[in-house]
């Protein structure tokens, strides 16, 4: 693995908290359903989703909550295969209004696959909500209904996002800087 460091803070905890509060407001104003289900894509969405649904409850939105595991990344920063649902959600989503929550919209493959999967399971509507969007990396056309921050083409960690399984616990979003060997 290339040497790297994780120092530069891209988004502070305060900015994250303010924006997640705004997103919950946007969702509460735009979604009126008596059968709302929020599904987080693990593992990257766990902190974002936990904060988002607490702000939702303050807007009197009380969804059922579940998770599904989708995997596509190897140990580096590049996807190595098409994303697969490796653990499905267990809530019945038939006729539900679903919001899929993910940490970051990168190539678009994961979210597109997740939406198709939930529609195939009988969801009435499927909306998407991502904390971060890296439009420069898009391969599959895909746009989130709710998006926290648009960021440049940098590899980032923290607030649920990992590099090789680490740094998910950071309270901010930080940039990973890869150190090119000098010779
Ligand atoms: P996509 O299928 O290429 O859109 O990738 C989405 C998944 O890739 C996300 O759920 C993340 O787990 C991972 N990912 C993409 N970019 C980053 C990043 O900058 N940092 C950490 N994980 C990332
Ligand atoms: Mg990940």
mmCIF file of C-alpha atoms and ligand atoms in Angstrom:
data_model
loop_
_atom_site.group_PDB
_atom_site.id
_atom_site.type_symbol
_atom_site.label_atom_id
_atom_site.label_comp_id
_atom_site.label_asym_id
_atom_site.label_seq_id
_atom_site.Cartn_x
_atom_site.Cartn_y
_atom_site.Cartn_z
ATOM 1 C CA UNK A 1 0.000 0.000 0.000
ATOM 2 C CA UNK A 2 1.252 3.492 -0.901
ATOM 3 C CA UNK A 3 2.295 5.669 2.057
ATOM 4 C CA UNK A 4 -0.377 8.209 2.932
ATOM 5 C CA UNK A 5 -1.493 10.648 5.582
ATOM 6 C CA UNK A 6 -4.869 11.802 6.838
ATOM 7 C CA UNK A 7 -4.532 15.376 8.096
ATOM 8 C CA UNK A 8 -6.513 17.822 6.027
ATOM 9 C CA UNK A 9 -10.001 18.477 7.382
ATOM 10 C CA UNK A 10 -12.379 18.986 4.456
ATOM 11 C CA UNK A 11 -15.654 19.238 6.402
ATOM 12 C CA UNK A 12 -15.794 20.046 10.133
ATOM 13 C CA UNK A 13 -18.113 18.368 12.672
ATOM 14 C CA UNK A 14 -20.056 21.635 12.941
ATOM 15 C CA UNK A 15 -20.577 21.845 9.154
ATOM 16 C CA UNK A 16 -21.671 18.190 9.119
ATOM 17 C CA UNK A 17 -24.167 18.709 11.899
ATOM 18 C CA UNK A 18 -25.670 21.842 10.306
ATOM 19 C CA UNK A 19 -26.022 20.234 6.908
ATOM 20 C CA UNK A 20 -27.494 16.976 8.235
ATOM 21 C CA UNK A 21 -30.076 19.052 10.134
ATOM 22 C CA UNK A 22 -30.942 20.849 6.850
ATOM 23 C CA UNK A 23 -31.227 17.542 4.976
ATOM 24 C CA UNK A 24 -33.660 16.203 7.585
ATOM 25 C CA UNK A 25 -35.741 19.382 7.146
ATOM 26 C CA UNK A 26 -35.718 18.974 3.342
ATOM 27 C CA UNK A 27 -36.799 15.354 3.683
ATOM 28 C CA UNK A 28 -39.530 16.142 6.207
ATOM 29 C CA UNK A 29 -40.882 18.877 3.909
ATOM 30 C CA UNK A 30 -40.722 16.765 0.740
ATOM 31 C CA UNK A 31 -41.788 13.288 1.830
ATOM 32 C CA UNK A 32 -45.246 12.628 3.199
ATOM 33 C CA UNK A 33 -45.764 8.940 3.784
ATOM 34 C CA UNK A 34 -47.337 6.743 6.418
ATOM 35 C CA UNK A 35 -45.049 3.918 5.310
ATOM 36 C CA UNK A 36 -41.585 5.459 5.284
ATOM 37 C CA UNK A 37 -38.563 3.168 5.454
ATOM 38 C CA UNK A 38 -34.981 4.426 5.714
ATOM 39 C CA UNK A 39 -32.372 1.917 4.564
ATOM 40 C CA UNK A 40 -28.700 2.554 5.193
ATOM 41 C CA UNK A 41 -26.025 0.979 3.050
ATOM 42 C CA UNK A 42 -23.404 -0.480 5.317
ATOM 43 C CA UNK A 43 -20.922 0.094 6.399
ATOM 44 C CA UNK A 44 -20.227 3.674 5.319
ATOM 45 C CA UNK A 45 -23.635 5.177 6.149
ATOM 46 C CA UNK A 46 -23.861 4.222 9.819
ATOM 47 C CA UNK A 47 -22.888 7.544 11.422
ATOM 48 C CA UNK A 48 -24.637 9.730 8.828
ATOM 49 C CA UNK A 49 -27.840 7.691 9.132
ATOM 50 C CA UNK A 50 -27.755 7.775 12.934
ATOM 51 C CA UNK A 51 -27.525 11.581 12.907
ATOM 52 C CA UNK A 52 -30.014 12.007 10.051
ATOM 53 C CA UNK A 53 -32.795 9.979 11.698
ATOM 54 C CA UNK A 54 -32.351 11.821 15.005
ATOM 55 C CA UNK A 55 -32.874 15.117 13.171
ATOM 56 C CA UNK A 56 -35.829 13.479 11.365
ATOM 57 C CA UNK A 57 -37.467 12.668 14.691
ATOM 58 C CA UNK A 58 -37.217 16.350 15.639
ATOM 59 C CA UNK A 59 -39.208 17.080 12.468
ATOM 60 C CA UNK A 60 -41.812 14.529 13.553
ATOM 61 C CA UNK A 61 -40.750 11.990 10.931
ATOM 62 C CA UNK A 62 -40.649 8.459 12.357
ATOM 63 C CA UNK A 63 -39.492 5.953 9.727
ATOM 64 C CA UNK A 64 -38.804 2.264 10.125
ATOM 65 C CA UNK A 65 -35.032 1.795 9.834
ATOM 66 C CA UNK A 66 -33.006 -1.049 8.395
ATOM 67 C CA UNK A 67 -29.671 -1.663 6.692
ATOM 68 C CA UNK A 68 -28.264 -3.646 3.835
ATOM 69 C CA UNK A 69 -24.663 -4.498 3.152
ATOM 70 C CA UNK A 70 -23.310 -3.812 -0.315
ATOM 71 C CA UNK A 71 -19.758 -4.557 -1.221
ATOM 72 C CA UNK A 72 -17.632 -3.539 -4.150
ATOM 73 C CA UNK A 73 -14.353 -2.214 -2.833
ATOM 74 C CA UNK A 74 -11.166 -4.159 -2.221
ATOM 75 C CA UNK A 75 -8.492 -2.999 0.162
ATOM 76 C CA UNK A 76 -7.586 0.078 -1.853
ATOM 77 C CA UNK A 77 -9.365 3.092 -3.257
ATOM 78 C CA UNK A 78 -10.577 1.607 -6.541
ATOM 79 C CA UNK A 79 -13.647 -0.580 -6.999
ATOM 80 C CA UNK A 80 -12.760 -4.055 -8.213
ATOM 81 C CA UNK A 81 -16.166 -5.479 -9.063
ATOM 82 C CA UNK A 82 -19.820 -4.630 -9.535
ATOM 83 C CA UNK A 83 -21.478 -3.925 -6.203
ATOM 84 C CA UNK A 84 -23.411 -6.855 -4.740
ATOM 85 C CA UNK A 85 -26.043 -6.994 -1.994
ATOM 86 C CA UNK A 86 -24.231 -9.269 0.442
ATOM 87 C CA UNK A 87 -26.808 -8.870 3.224
ATOM 88 C CA UNK A 88 -30.317 -7.801 2.351
ATOM 89 C CA UNK A 89 -32.568 -5.699 4.589
ATOM 90 C CA UNK A 90 -35.085 -7.700 6.603
ATOM 91 C CA UNK A 91 -37.959 -5.173 6.746
ATOM 92 C CA UNK A 92 -40.692 -5.868 4.165
ATOM 93 C CA UNK A 93 -40.510 -2.884 1.788
ATOM 94 C CA UNK A 94 -43.573 -3.825 -0.292
ATOM 95 C CA UNK A 95 -45.529 -0.607 -1.032
ATOM 96 C CA UNK A 96 -43.181 1.397 1.198
ATOM 97 C CA UNK A 97 -41.697 4.795 0.440
ATOM 98 C CA UNK A 98 -38.016 4.039 0.818
ATOM 99 C CA UNK A 99 -35.113 6.412 1.308
ATOM 100 C CA UNK A 100 -31.762 4.751 0.664
ATOM 101 C CA UNK A 101 -28.942 6.405 2.581
ATOM 102 C CA UNK A 102 -25.315 6.091 1.566
ATOM 103 C CA UNK A 103 -22.115 7.824 2.593
ATOM 104 C CA UNK A 104 -20.891 8.872 -0.856
ATOM 105 C CA UNK A 105 -21.983 8.836 -4.468
ATOM 106 C CA UNK A 106 -18.861 8.042 -6.448
ATOM 107 C CA UNK A 107 -19.132 6.053 -9.705
ATOM 108 C CA UNK A 108 -22.888 5.678 -9.062
ATOM 109 C CA UNK A 109 -22.867 1.877 -9.320
ATOM 110 C CA UNK A 110 -23.750 1.138 -5.680
ATOM 111 C CA UNK A 111 -26.704 3.514 -5.466
ATOM 112 C CA UNK A 112 -28.066 2.500 -8.844
ATOM 113 C CA UNK A 113 -27.906 -1.174 -7.874
ATOM 114 C CA UNK A 114 -29.485 -0.463 -4.452
ATOM 115 C CA UNK A 115 -32.396 1.448 -6.029
ATOM 116 C CA UNK A 116 -33.037 -1.311 -8.592
ATOM 117 C CA UNK A 117 -32.873 -3.940 -5.845
ATOM 118 C CA UNK A 118 -35.428 -2.156 -3.622
ATOM 119 C CA UNK A 119 -37.783 -1.453 -6.526
ATOM 120 C CA UNK A 120 -37.616 -5.144 -7.460
ATOM 121 C CA UNK A 121 -38.609 -5.984 -3.875
ATOM 122 C CA UNK A 122 -41.816 -3.970 -4.340
ATOM 123 C CA UNK A 123 -41.059 -0.545 -2.845
ATOM 124 C CA UNK A 124 -43.624 2.055 -3.952
ATOM 125 C CA UNK A 125 -41.036 4.818 -4.283
ATOM 126 C CA UNK A 126 -37.271 4.819 -3.768
ATOM 127 C CA UNK A 127 -35.495 8.094 -3.030
ATOM 128 C CA UNK A 128 -31.785 8.489 -2.432
ATOM 129 C CA UNK A 129 -29.860 10.478 0.156
ATOM 130 C CA UNK A 130 -26.079 10.754 0.248
ATOM 131 C CA UNK A 131 -23.795 12.732 2.506
ATOM 132 C CA UNK A 132 -21.198 13.366 -0.206
ATOM 133 C CA UNK A 133 -21.202 13.501 -3.994
ATOM 134 C CA UNK A 134 -18.089 13.241 -6.199
ATOM 135 C CA UNK A 135 -19.615 14.018 -9.639
ATOM 136 C CA UNK A 136 -16.206 13.936 -11.354
ATOM 137 C CA UNK A 137 -16.025 10.171 -10.778
ATOM 138 C CA UNK A 138 -19.440 9.234 -12.147
ATOM 139 C CA UNK A 139 -19.550 6.266 -14.523
ATOM 140 C CA UNK A 140 -23.224 5.332 -14.287
ATOM 141 C CA UNK A 141 -25.698 8.259 -14.606
ATOM 142 C CA UNK A 142 -27.075 8.749 -11.098
ATOM 143 C CA UNK A 143 -28.197 11.764 -9.097
ATOM 144 C CA UNK A 144 -29.209 11.742 -5.436
ATOM 145 C CA UNK A 145 -32.531 13.263 -4.374
ATOM 146 C CA UNK A 146 -30.880 14.606 -1.212
ATOM 147 C CA UNK A 147 -27.171 15.447 -1.046
ATOM 148 C CA UNK A 148 -25.124 16.925 1.787
ATOM 149 C CA UNK A 149 -21.982 18.197 0.082
ATOM 150 C CA UNK A 150 -20.494 18.071 -3.405
ATOM 151 C CA UNK A 151 -16.753 17.454 -3.129
ATOM 152 C CA UNK A 152 -13.829 17.378 -5.561
ATOM 153 C CA UNK A 153 -12.225 14.155 -6.773
ATOM 154 C CA UNK A 154 -10.338 13.365 -3.562
ATOM 155 C CA UNK A 155 -10.361 10.205 -1.473
ATOM 156 C CA UNK A 156 -11.929 11.073 1.869
ATOM 157 C CA UNK A 157 -12.448 9.356 5.219
ATOM 158 C CA UNK A 158 -14.285 9.946 8.479
ATOM 159 C CA UNK A 159 -17.905 10.191 9.672
ATOM 160 C CA UNK A 160 -18.403 6.578 8.529
ATOM 161 C CA UNK A 161 -16.158 6.553 5.456
ATOM 162 C CA UNK A 162 -13.090 4.356 5.539
ATOM 163 C CA UNK A 163 -9.780 3.757 3.907
ATOM 164 C CA UNK A 164 -8.966 0.050 4.157
ATOM 165 C CA UNK A 165 -11.407 -0.281 7.052
ATOM 166 C CA UNK A 166 -9.957 2.568 9.107
ATOM 167 C CA UNK A 167 -10.835 6.162 10.074
ATOM 168 C CA UNK A 168 -14.615 5.646 10.092
ATOM 169 C CA UNK A 169 -14.681 7.003 13.657
ATOM 170 C CA UNK A 170 -13.349 10.495 12.797
ATOM 171 C CA UNK A 171 -15.929 13.191 13.697
ATOM 172 C CA UNK A 172 -15.018 15.172 10.550
ATOM 173 C CA UNK A 173 -14.373 14.419 6.865
ATOM 174 C CA UNK A 174 -10.653 14.369 6.069
ATOM 175 C CA UNK A 175 -8.713 14.064 2.852
ATOM 176 C CA UNK A 176 -6.334 11.132 2.316
ATOM 177 C CA UNK A 177 -3.067 12.332 0.776
ATOM 178 C CA UNK A 178 -1.052 9.641 -0.963
ATOM 179 C CA UNK A 179 2.674 10.239 -0.890
ATOM 180 C CA UNK A 180 4.358 9.642 -4.224
ATOM 181 C CA UNK A 181 7.777 7.976 -3.863
ATOM 182 C CA UNK A 182 10.667 10.323 -4.693
ATOM 183 C CA UNK A 183 13.662 8.781 -6.439
HETATM 184 P P1 LIG B 1 -19.816 3.886 -6.094
HETATM 185 O O1 LIG B 1 -20.539 2.596 -6.293
HETATM 186 O O2 LIG B 1 -18.578 3.973 -6.926
HETATM 187 O O3 LIG B 1 -20.692 5.118 -6.222
HETATM 188 O O4 LIG B 1 -19.189 3.831 -4.674
HETATM 189 C C1 LIG B 1 -19.872 4.030 -3.548
HETATM 190 C C2 LIG B 1 -19.088 3.421 -2.406
HETATM 191 O O5 LIG B 1 -17.675 3.545 -2.594
HETATM 192 C C3 LIG B 1 -19.399 4.208 -1.175
HETATM 193 O O6 LIG B 1 -20.495 3.640 -0.480
HETATM 194 C C4 LIG B 1 -18.118 4.112 -0.386
HETATM 195 O O7 LIG B 1 -18.138 2.992 0.460
HETATM 196 C C5 LIG B 1 -17.020 3.931 -1.404
HETATM 197 N N1 LIG B 1 -16.251 5.184 -1.669
HETATM 198 C C6 LIG B 1 -16.257 5.921 -2.770
HETATM 199 N N2 LIG B 1 -15.462 7.014 -2.668
HETATM 200 C C7 LIG B 1 -14.951 6.959 -1.427
HETATM 201 C C8 LIG B 1 -14.058 7.817 -0.675
HETATM 202 O O8 LIG B 1 -13.579 8.891 -1.128
HETATM 203 N N3 LIG B 1 -13.760 7.413 0.578
HETATM 204 C C9 LIG B 1 -14.260 6.262 1.147
HETATM 205 N N4 LIG B 1 -15.105 5.446 0.492
HETATM 206 C C10 LIG B 1 -15.446 5.787 -0.783
HETATM 207 MG MG1 LIG B 2 -16.637 1.924 1.964
#
